[in-house]
């Protein structure tokens, strides 16, 4: 795999981990109090906020992390098929 696709894939996996951490933090600690929690929220909110406007909560459950996760996995698969 060329270097650019490898770097892009690693960055997308890191982003995927951040989305998972964000989802877990919203279940256990909805209001970020520590600096690393605020960092995770600031890193993921630009992706989640637009999705949240289009996908309404289902029974109070925010589905935006699921939609963003599926999109990231789709992009990773596309990059792997190209590279």
Short mmCIF file of C-alpha atoms in Angstrom, two decimals:
data_model
loop_
_atom_site.label_atom_id
_atom_site.label_comp_id
_atom_site.label_asym_id
_atom_site.label_seq_id
_atom_site.Cartn_x
_atom_site.Cartn_y
_atom_site.Cartn_z
CA UNK A 1 0.00 0.00 0.00
CA UNK A 2 1.44 3.41 -0.86
CA UNK A 3 2.44 5.64 2.01
CA UNK A 4 -0.44 8.12 1.61
CA UNK A 5 -3.11 5.43 1.81
CA UNK A 6 -1.41 3.87 4.83
CA UNK A 7 -1.27 7.20 6.66
CA UNK A 8 -4.86 8.00 5.74
CA UNK A 9 -6.07 4.58 6.89
CA UNK A 10 -4.25 4.93 10.22
CA UNK A 11 -5.74 8.41 10.71
CA UNK A 12 -9.23 7.08 9.99
CA UNK A 13 -8.76 4.22 12.47
CA UNK A 14 -7.66 6.76 15.10
CA UNK A 15 -10.77 8.79 14.32
CA UNK A 16 -12.87 5.65 14.66
CA UNK A 17 -11.41 5.02 18.11
CA UNK A 18 -12.21 8.62 19.10
CA UNK A 19 -15.83 8.16 18.02
CA UNK A 20 -16.07 4.96 20.10
CA UNK A 21 -14.56 6.72 23.11
CA UNK A 22 -16.97 9.63 22.62
CA UNK A 23 -19.95 7.27 22.56
CA UNK A 24 -18.76 5.51 25.71
CA UNK A 25 -18.15 8.82 27.48
CA UNK A 26 -21.65 9.99 26.65
CA UNK A 27 -23.06 6.92 28.39
CA UNK A 28 -20.97 7.21 31.55
CA UNK A 29 -20.03 10.87 31.78
CA UNK A 30 -22.20 13.10 29.62
CA UNK A 31 -20.56 16.32 30.82
CA UNK A 32 -16.81 16.32 30.17
CA UNK A 33 -14.91 17.44 33.22
CA UNK A 34 -11.34 16.42 32.46
CA UNK A 35 -9.15 17.87 29.75
CA UNK A 36 -8.86 14.63 27.78
CA UNK A 37 -12.64 14.24 27.74
CA UNK A 38 -12.99 17.78 26.42
CA UNK A 39 -10.36 16.98 23.78
CA UNK A 40 -12.34 13.92 22.63
CA UNK A 41 -15.55 15.96 22.50
CA UNK A 42 -13.88 18.79 20.55
CA UNK A 43 -12.32 16.33 18.08
CA UNK A 44 -15.54 14.46 17.36
CA UNK A 45 -18.22 17.14 17.59
CA UNK A 46 -17.53 18.63 14.12
CA UNK A 47 -18.39 15.23 12.60
CA UNK A 48 -21.28 14.34 14.86
CA UNK A 49 -23.15 17.66 14.93
CA UNK A 50 -24.13 17.71 11.22
CA UNK A 51 -25.27 14.09 11.40
CA UNK A 52 -27.26 14.84 14.54
CA UNK A 53 -29.23 17.47 12.60
CA UNK A 54 -30.32 14.88 10.01
CA UNK A 55 -30.73 11.77 12.18
CA UNK A 56 -33.14 12.24 15.08
CA UNK A 57 -32.63 10.37 18.35
CA UNK A 58 -34.47 7.06 18.66
CA UNK A 59 -35.97 6.61 22.14
CA UNK A 60 -33.46 9.13 23.45
CA UNK A 61 -30.50 7.32 21.87
CA UNK A 62 -28.19 9.45 19.71
CA UNK A 63 -27.45 7.51 16.52
CA UNK A 64 -24.92 9.97 15.11
CA UNK A 65 -21.88 7.99 16.36
CA UNK A 66 -23.24 4.90 14.59
CA UNK A 67 -23.73 6.80 11.32
CA UNK A 68 -20.26 8.36 11.51
CA UNK A 69 -18.72 4.98 12.35
CA UNK A 70 -20.35 3.38 9.32
CA UNK A 71 -19.15 6.24 7.11
CA UNK A 72 -15.57 5.92 8.38
CA UNK A 73 -15.61 2.15 7.83
CA UNK A 74 -16.94 2.70 4.31
CA UNK A 75 -14.15 5.18 3.54
CA UNK A 76 -11.52 2.79 4.94
CA UNK A 77 -12.87 -0.01 2.75
CA UNK A 78 -12.82 2.27 -0.30
CA UNK A 79 -9.22 3.29 0.38
CA UNK A 80 -8.16 -0.32 0.81
CA UNK A 81 -9.82 -1.36 -2.43
CA UNK A 82 -8.08 1.45 -4.32
CA UNK A 83 -4.68 1.02 -2.69
#
